[in-house]
Coordinates of C-alpha atoms in Angstrom, one line a residue:
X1 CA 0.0 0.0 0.0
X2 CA 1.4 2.8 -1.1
X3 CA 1.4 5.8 1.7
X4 CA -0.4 8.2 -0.4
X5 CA -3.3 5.8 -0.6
X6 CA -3.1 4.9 3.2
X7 CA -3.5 8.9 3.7
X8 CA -6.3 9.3 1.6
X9 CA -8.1 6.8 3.5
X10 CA -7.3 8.1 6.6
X11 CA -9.5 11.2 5.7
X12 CA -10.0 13.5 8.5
X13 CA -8.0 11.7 11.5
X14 CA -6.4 14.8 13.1
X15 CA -9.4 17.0 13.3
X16 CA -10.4 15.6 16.6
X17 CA -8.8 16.6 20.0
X18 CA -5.8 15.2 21.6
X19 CA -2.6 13.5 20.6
X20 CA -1.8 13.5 17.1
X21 CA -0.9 9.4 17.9
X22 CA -3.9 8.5 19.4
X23 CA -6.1 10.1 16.7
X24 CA -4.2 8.6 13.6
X25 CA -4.2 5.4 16.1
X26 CA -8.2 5.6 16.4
X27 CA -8.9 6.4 12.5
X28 CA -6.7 2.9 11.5
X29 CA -8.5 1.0 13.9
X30 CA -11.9 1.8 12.2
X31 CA -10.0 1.1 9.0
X32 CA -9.1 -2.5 10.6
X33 CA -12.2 -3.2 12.0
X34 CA -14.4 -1.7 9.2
X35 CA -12.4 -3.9 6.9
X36 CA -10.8 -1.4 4.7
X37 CA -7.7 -2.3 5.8
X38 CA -7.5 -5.9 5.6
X39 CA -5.5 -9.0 7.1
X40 CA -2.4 -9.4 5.7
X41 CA -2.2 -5.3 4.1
X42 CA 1.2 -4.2 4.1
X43 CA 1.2 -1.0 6.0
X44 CA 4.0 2.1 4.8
X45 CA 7.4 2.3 7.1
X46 CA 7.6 4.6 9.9
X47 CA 9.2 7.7 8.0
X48 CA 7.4 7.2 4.5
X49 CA 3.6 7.2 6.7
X50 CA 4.9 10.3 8.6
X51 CA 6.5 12.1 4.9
X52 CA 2.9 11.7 3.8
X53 CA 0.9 12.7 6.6
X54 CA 3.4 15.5 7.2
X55 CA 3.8 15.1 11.0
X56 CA 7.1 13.4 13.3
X57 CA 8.1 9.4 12.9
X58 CA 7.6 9.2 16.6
X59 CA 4.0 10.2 16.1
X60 CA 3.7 7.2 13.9
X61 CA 5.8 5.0 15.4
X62 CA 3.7 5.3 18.7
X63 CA 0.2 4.5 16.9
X64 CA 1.7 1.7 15.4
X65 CA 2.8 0.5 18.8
X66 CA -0.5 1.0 20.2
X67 CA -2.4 -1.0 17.3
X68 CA 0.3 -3.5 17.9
X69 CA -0.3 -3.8 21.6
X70 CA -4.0 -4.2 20.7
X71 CA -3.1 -7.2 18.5
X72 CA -4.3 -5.0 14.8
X73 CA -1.0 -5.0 13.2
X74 CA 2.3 -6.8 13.7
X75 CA 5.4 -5.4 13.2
X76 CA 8.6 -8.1 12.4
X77 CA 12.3 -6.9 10.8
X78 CA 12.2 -7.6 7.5
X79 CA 8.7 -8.0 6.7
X80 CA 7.3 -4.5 7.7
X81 CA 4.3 -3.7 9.3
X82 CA 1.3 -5.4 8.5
X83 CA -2.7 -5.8 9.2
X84 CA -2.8 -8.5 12.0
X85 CA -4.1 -11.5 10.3
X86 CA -3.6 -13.5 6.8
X87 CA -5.4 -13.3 3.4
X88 CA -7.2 -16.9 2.9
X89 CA -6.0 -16.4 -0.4
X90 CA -2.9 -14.5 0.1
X91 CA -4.0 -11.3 -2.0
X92 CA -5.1 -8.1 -0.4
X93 CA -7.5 -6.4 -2.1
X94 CA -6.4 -2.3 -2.3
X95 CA -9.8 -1.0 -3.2
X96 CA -9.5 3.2 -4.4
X97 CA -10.8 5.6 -1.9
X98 CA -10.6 8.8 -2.9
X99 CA -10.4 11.9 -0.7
X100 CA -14.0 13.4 -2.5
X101 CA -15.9 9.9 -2.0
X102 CA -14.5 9.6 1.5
X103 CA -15.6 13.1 2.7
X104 CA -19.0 12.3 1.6
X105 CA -19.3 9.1 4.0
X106 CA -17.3 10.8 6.9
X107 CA -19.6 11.8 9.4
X108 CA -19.8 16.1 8.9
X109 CA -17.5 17.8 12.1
X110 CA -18.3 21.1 13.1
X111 CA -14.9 22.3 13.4
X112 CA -13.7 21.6 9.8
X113 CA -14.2 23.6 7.0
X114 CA -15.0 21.7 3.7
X115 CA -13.2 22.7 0.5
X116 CA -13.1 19.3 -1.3
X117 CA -16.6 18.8 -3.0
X118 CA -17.5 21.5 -5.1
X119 CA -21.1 22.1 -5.3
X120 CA -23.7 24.7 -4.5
X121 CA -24.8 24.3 -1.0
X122 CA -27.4 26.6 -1.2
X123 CA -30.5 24.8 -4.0
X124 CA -32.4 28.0 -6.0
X125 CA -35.6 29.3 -5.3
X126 CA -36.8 28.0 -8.6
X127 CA -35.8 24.1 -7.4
X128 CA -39.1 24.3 -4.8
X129 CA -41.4 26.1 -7.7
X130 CA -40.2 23.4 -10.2
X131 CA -41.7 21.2 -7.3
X132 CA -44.5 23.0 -6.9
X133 CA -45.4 23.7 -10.5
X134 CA -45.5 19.4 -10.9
X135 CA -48.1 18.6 -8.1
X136 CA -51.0 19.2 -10.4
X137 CA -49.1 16.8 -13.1
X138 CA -48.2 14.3 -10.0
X139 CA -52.0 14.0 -8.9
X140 CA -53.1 13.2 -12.7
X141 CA -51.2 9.9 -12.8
X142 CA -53.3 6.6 -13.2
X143 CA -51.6 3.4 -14.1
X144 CA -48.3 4.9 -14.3
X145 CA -46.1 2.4 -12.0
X146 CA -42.9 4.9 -12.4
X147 CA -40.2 2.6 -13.4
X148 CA -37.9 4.4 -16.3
X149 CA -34.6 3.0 -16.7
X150 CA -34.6 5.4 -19.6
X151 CA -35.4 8.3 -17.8
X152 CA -39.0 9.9 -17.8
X153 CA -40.2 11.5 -21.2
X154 CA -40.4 14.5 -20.2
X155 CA -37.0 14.9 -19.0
X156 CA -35.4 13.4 -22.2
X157 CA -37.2 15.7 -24.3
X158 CA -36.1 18.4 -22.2
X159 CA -32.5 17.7 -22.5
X160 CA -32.6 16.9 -26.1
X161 CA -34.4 20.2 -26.8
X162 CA -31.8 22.0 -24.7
X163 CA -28.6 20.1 -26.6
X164 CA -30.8 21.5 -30.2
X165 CA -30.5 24.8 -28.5
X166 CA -26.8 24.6 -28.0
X167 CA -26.4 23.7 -32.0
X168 CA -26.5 19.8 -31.5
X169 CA -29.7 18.3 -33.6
X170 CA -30.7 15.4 -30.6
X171 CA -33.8 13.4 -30.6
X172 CA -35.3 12.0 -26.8
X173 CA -34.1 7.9 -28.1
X174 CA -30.1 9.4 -27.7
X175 CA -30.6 10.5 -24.1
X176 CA -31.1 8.2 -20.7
X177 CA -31.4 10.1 -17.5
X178 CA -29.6 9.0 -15.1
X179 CA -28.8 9.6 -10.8
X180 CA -26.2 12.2 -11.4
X181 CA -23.2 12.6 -13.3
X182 CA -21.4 10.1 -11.4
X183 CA -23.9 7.2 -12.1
X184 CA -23.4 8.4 -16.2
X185 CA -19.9 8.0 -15.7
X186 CA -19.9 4.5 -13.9
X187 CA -22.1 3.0 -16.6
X188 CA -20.4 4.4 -19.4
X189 CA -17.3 2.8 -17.7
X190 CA -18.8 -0.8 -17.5
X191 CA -20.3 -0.6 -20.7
X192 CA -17.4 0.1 -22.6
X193 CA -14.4 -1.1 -21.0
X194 CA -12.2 -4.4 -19.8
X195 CA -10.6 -5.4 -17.2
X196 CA -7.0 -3.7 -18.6
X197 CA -8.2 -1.4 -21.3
X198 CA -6.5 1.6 -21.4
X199 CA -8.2 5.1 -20.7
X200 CA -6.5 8.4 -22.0
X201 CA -7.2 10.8 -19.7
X202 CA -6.6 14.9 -18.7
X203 CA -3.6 15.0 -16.4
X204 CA -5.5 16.5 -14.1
X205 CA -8.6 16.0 -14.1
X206 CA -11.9 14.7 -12.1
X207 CA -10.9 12.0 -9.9
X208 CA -14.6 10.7 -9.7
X209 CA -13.9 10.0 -13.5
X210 CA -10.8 8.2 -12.3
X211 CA -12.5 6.3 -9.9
X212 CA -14.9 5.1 -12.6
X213 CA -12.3 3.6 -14.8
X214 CA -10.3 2.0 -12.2
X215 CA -13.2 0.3 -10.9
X216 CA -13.7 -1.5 -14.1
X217 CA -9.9 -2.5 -13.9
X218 CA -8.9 0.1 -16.5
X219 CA -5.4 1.1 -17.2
X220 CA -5.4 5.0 -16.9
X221 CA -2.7 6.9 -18.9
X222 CA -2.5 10.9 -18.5
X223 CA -2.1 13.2 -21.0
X224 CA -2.0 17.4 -21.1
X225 CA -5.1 19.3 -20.8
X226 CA -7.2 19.1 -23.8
X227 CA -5.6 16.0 -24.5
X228 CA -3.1 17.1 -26.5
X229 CA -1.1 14.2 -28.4
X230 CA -4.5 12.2 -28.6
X231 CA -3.5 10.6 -32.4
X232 CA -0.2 9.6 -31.4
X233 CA -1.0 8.2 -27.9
X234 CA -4.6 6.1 -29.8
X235 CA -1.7 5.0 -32.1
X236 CA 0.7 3.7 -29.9
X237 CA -1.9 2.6 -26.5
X238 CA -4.7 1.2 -28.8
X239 CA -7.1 2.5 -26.2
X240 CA -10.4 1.5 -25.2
X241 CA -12.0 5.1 -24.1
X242 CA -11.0 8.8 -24.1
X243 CA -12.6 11.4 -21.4
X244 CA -12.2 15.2 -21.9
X245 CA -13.8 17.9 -20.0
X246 CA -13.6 21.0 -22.3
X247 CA -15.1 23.3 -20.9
X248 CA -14.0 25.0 -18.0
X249 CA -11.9 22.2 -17.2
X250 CA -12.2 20.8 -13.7
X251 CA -9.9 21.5 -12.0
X252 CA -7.6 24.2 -14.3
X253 CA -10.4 25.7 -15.6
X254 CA -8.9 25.6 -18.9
X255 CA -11.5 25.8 -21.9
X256 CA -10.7 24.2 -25.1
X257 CA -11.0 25.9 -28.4
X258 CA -13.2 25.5 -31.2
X259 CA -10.6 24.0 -33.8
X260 CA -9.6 21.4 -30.6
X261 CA -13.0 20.4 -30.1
X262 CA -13.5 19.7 -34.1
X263 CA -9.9 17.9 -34.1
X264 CA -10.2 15.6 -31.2
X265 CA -13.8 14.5 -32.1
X266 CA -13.0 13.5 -35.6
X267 CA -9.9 11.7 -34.7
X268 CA -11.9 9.8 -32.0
X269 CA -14.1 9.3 -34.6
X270 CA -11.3 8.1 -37.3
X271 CA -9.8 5.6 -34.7
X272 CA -12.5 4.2 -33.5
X273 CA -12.2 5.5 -29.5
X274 CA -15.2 6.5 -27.8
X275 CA -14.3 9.7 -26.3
X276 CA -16.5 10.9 -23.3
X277 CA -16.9 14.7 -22.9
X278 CA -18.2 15.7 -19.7
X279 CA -20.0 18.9 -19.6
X280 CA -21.4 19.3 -16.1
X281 CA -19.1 22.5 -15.6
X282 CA -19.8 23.8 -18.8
X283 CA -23.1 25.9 -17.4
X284 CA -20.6 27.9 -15.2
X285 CA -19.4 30.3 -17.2
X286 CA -18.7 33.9 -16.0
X287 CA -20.8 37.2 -17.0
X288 CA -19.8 37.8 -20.4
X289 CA -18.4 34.7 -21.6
X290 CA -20.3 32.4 -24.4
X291 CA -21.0 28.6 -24.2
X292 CA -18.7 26.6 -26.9
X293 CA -20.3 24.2 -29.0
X294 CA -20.1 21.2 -27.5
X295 CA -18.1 18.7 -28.9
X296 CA -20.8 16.1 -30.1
X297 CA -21.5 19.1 -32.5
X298 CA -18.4 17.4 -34.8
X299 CA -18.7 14.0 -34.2
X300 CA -21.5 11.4 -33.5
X301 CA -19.0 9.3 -32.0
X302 CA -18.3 11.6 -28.3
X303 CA -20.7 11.0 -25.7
X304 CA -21.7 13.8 -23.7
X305 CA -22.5 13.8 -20.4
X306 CA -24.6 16.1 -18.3
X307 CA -25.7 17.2 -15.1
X308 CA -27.8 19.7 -12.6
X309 CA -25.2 19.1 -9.7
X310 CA -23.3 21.6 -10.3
X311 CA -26.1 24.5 -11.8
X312 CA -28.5 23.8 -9.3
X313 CA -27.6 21.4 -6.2
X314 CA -26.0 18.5 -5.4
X315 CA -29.0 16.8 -3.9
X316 CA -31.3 16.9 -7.0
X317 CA -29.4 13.7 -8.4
X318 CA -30.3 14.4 -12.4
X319 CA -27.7 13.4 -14.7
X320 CA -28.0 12.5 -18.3
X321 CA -25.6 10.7 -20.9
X322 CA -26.5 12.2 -24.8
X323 CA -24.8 9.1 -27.1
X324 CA -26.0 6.7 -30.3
X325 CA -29.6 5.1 -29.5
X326 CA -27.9 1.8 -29.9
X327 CA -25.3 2.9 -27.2
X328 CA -28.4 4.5 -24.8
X329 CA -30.4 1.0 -25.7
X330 CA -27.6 -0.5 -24.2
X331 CA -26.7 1.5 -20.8
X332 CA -30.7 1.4 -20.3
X333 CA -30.4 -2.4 -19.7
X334 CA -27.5 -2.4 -17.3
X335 CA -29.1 0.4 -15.7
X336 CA -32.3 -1.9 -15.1
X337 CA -30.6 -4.7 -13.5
X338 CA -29.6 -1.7 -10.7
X339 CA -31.9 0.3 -11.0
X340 CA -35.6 0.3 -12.3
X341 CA -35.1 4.2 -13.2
X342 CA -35.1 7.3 -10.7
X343 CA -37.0 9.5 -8.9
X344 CA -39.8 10.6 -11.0
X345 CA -41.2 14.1 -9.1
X346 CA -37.0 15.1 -9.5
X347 CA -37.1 14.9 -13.3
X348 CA -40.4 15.9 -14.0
X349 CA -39.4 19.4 -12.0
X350 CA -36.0 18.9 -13.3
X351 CA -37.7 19.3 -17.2
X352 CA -38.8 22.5 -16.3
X353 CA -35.1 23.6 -14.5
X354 CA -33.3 22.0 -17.4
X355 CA -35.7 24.5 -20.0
X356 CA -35.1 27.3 -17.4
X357 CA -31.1 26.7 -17.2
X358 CA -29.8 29.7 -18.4
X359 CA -31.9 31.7 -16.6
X360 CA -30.7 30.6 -13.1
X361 CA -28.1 33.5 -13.2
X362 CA -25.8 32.0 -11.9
X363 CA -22.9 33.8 -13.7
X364 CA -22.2 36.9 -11.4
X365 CA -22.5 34.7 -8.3
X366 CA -19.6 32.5 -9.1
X367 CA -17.5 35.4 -10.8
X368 CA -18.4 37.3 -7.1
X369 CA -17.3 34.1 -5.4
X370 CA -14.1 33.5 -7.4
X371 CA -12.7 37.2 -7.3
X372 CA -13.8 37.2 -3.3
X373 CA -11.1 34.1 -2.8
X374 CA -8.6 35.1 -5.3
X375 CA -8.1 38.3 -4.1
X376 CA -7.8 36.9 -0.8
X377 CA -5.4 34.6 -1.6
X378 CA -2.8 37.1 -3.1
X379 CA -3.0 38.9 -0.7
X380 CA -2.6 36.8 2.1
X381 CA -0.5 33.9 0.3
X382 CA 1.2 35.9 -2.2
X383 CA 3.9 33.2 -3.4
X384 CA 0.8 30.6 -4.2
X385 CA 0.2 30.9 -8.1
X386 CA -3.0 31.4 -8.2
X387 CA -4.2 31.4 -12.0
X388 CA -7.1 33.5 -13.1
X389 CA -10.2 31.8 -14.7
X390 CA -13.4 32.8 -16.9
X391 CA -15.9 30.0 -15.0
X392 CA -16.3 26.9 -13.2
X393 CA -16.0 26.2 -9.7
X394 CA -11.9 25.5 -8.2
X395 CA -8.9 27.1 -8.3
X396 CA -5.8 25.1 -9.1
X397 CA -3.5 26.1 -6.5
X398 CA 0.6 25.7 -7.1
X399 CA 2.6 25.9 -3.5
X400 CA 5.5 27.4 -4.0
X401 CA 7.5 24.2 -2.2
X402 CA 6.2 21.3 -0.6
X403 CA 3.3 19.2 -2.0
X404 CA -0.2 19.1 -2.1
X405 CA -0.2 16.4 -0.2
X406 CA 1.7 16.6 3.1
X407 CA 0.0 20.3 3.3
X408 CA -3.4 19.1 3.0
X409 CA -2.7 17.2 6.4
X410 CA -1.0 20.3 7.9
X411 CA -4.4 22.5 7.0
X412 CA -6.1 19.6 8.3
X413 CA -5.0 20.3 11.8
X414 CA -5.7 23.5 11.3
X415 CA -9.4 23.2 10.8
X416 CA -9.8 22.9 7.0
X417 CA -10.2 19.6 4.4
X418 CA -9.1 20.6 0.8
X419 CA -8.1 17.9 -2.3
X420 CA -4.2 17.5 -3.2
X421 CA -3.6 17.4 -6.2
X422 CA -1.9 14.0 -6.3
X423 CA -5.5 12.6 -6.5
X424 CA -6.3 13.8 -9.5
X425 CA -3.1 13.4 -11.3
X426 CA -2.3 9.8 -12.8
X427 CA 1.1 11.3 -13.9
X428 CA 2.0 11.9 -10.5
X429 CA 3.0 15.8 -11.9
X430 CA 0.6 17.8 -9.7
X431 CA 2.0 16.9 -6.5
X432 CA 2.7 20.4 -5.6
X433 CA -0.5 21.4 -6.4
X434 CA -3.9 21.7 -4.1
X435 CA -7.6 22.0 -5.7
X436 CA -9.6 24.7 -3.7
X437 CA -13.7 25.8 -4.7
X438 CA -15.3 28.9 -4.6
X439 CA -18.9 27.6 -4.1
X440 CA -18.9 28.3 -0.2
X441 CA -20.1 31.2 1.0
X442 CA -17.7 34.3 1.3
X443 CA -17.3 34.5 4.7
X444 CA -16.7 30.9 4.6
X445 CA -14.1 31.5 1.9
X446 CA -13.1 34.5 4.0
X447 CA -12.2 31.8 7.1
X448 CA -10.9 29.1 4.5
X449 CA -8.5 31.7 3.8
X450 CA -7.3 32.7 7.6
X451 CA -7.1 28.8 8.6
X452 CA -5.1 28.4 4.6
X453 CA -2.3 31.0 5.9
X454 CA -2.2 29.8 9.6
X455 CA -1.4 26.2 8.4
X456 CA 1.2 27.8 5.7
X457 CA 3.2 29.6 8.2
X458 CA 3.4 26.2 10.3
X459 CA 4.2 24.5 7.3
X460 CA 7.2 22.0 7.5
X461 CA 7.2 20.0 4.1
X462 CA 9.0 16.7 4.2
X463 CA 12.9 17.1 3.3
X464 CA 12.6 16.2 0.0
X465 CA 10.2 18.2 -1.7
X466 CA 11.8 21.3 0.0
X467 CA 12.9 23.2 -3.0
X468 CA 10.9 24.3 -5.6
X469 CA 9.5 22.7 -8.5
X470 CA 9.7 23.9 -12.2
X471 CA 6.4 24.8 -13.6
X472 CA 4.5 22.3 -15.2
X473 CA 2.6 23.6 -18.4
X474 CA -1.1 22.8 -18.3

């Protein structure tokens, strides 16, 4: 197990009071005993646990000696330290837990700040009158059991209208609705790959989109934003899939141009690769900026996926994949044997919010939001790069030493959970970067901010990542 991994798992272990030992002590024991970390697990040394975690061997050593007095782990020269038991069949299963799942199953504490999942905490006024405009509709139905695994009609017209809109001709039999865009990108992953297909991927990118592939066994190889050397790496990997996110690019923000969009799309098309474009961000753009066509404009062989996550709230789970009928004819029956179809009062309001979209005015909230935390942070952090963005939802941070990492334990202590960048990186090049979100609140970003410079001036990065990187061009 490799120490970043351990960490990520770890979550949240020093936010609770008393010794650092006995809290990292407490959150492996769950990990034992919940099964997460299981018999026979090879645990990381003494010094390459505490690199990680950014805190002294001894605090280490010591919870490792009080598991080991407790019987959890056993500690022999030569062999390392281990999870107290063996594997019946003498592999050890290293399932991926990454830091955005994991902070949605931790239990919430009051003294931590969130600035992993970005998402709007506050829903619109217009979600409860979507809800309220349906009741008339809901008390109409008669024979109507509800099941949809292709997503209610009304919804599916709605989003095919809305991709017409946006210059792509789509007809209600190329979309299936499903429970957010995660769910879209989960069964687009077991639909279309093998256990060792290879995935080209942004380097970064979404690391729920990473935790797709690699649950299907998928072999991930990064490339830069926009995907740039796509026809020589289809050449030389063969791949099975391709995912892009070109519009306001989570997390760089970076937003691809026209002539990319046209290029990558036919030369998906020319080899053969299904190439995924993810457009949940692409509905936050800031005042004044225009909405590219999306990239199933050039090419009927991307599939598009979408979501109201991100535009309207994380709770109303509506997602949508746009792809070949065949393709949707397909994911509609794997979807079944899951699940019969979602929640039918969310997507018939969702019809109307999906119509309503671009009048949510978003726009000036998130540019308010954005300025409020970048101007913040260089002022207060003025040797972070902080690049500038026109829309989304995170900044990608670079630390002038250190890595992302190792700090995100420090500000951890300190009162505040954000995403290193080394989860989102399959490259292993954004290590000295952190992922923060302007969707909180500003006085929220305002305290993010005080406990961000707090934890910098403690800062003690481990002695090998003391000196500064050179840029790395995204």
């Amino acid at each position: 197990m490799r120490p970043i991994e351990l960490s990520d798992r770890l979550g949240r272990w020093s936010s609770g009071r008393g010794p650092l030992y006995v809290l990292l002590a407490a959150r492996m024991r769950r990990l034992i005993d919940d099964g997460e970390l299981p018999p026979g697990a090879l645990l990381p040394p003494d010094r390459v646990l505490a690199a990680a975690l950014a805190v002294g061997r001894t605090t280490v050593v010591a919870a490792y000696e009080l598991l080991r007095s407790e019987g959890r782990i056993t500690r022999r020269q030569g062999s390392g330290t281990r999870v107290a038991g063996a594997s019946s069949s003498g592999i050890v299963e290293d399932a991926p837990v990454d830091p955005i799942f994991l902070d949605s199953l931790e239990s919430r504490d009051d003294d931590v700040l969130l600035a992993i999942c970005a998402a709007p905490g506050d829903p619109p006024p217009q979600l409860a009158e979507a809800y309220a405009r349906i009741l008339p509709s809901l008390q109409e139905i008669r024979g109507d059991i509800g099941y949809y695994p292709y997503g209610h009609p009304t919804l599916r017209q709605a989003i095919a209208t809305r991709y017409a809109d946006h210059g792509v001709l789509t007809t209600p039999d190329q979309i299936l609705v499903t429970n957010g865009g995660q769910q879209a990108l989960s069964l687009l992953a077991h639909a279309l790959l093998s256990p060792g297909d290879q995935v080209l991927v942004e380097a970064p990118t979404y690391p729920g989109a990473l935790e797709a592939f690699r649950e299907e066994a998928a072999v991930l190889r990064g490339l830069p934003i926009g995907l740039e050397g796509f026809e020589a790496a289809v050449r030389e990997r063969r791949p099975g899939l391709a995912y892009v996110i070109p519009t306001y690019q989570n997390p760089t923000g970076a937003v691809l141009s026209s002539l990319v969009r046209q290029r990558l799309a036919r030369a998906a098309a020319a080899a053969d690769v299904p190439l995924i474009e993810d457009e949940v961000p692409a509905d936050l753009g800031f005042p004044g900026t225009t909405r590219p066509l999306p990239m199933a404009a050039y090419s009927d062989a991307v599939i598009s996926i979408g979501s109201l996550s991100k535009s309207v709230w994380g709770g109303l789970r509506i997602g949508w994949i746009r792809a070949a009928a065949p393709l949707v004819n397909r994911l509609a029956r794997l979807r079944a044997v899951h699940d019969l179809g979602g929640n039918v009062p969310a997507q018939l309001a969702a019809a109307h919010l999906v119509a309503e979209l671009d009048d949510l005015d978003l726009a000036t909230e998130l540019q308010d939001r954005h300025d409020h935390l970048r101007t913040l942070l260089t002022r207060h952090l003025p040797t972070w790069d902080v690049p500038q963005i026109s829309g989304g939802q995170c900044l990608w941070v670079r630390l002038p030493h250190g890595d992302g990492n190792s700090f995100a334990q420090t500000a951890l202590r300190h009162g505040l959970a954000i995403l290193p960048g080394s989860g989102l990186d399959v490259t292993g090049n954004s290590d000295p970067y952190v992922r923060l979100h302007f969707r909180a609140h500003p006085d929220e970003l305002t305290e993010a901010v005080t406990r961000l410079t707090t934890a910098w001036q403690t800062y003690h990065p481990p002695a090998d990542r003391v000196s500064p990187r050179p840029a790395i061009a995204i």
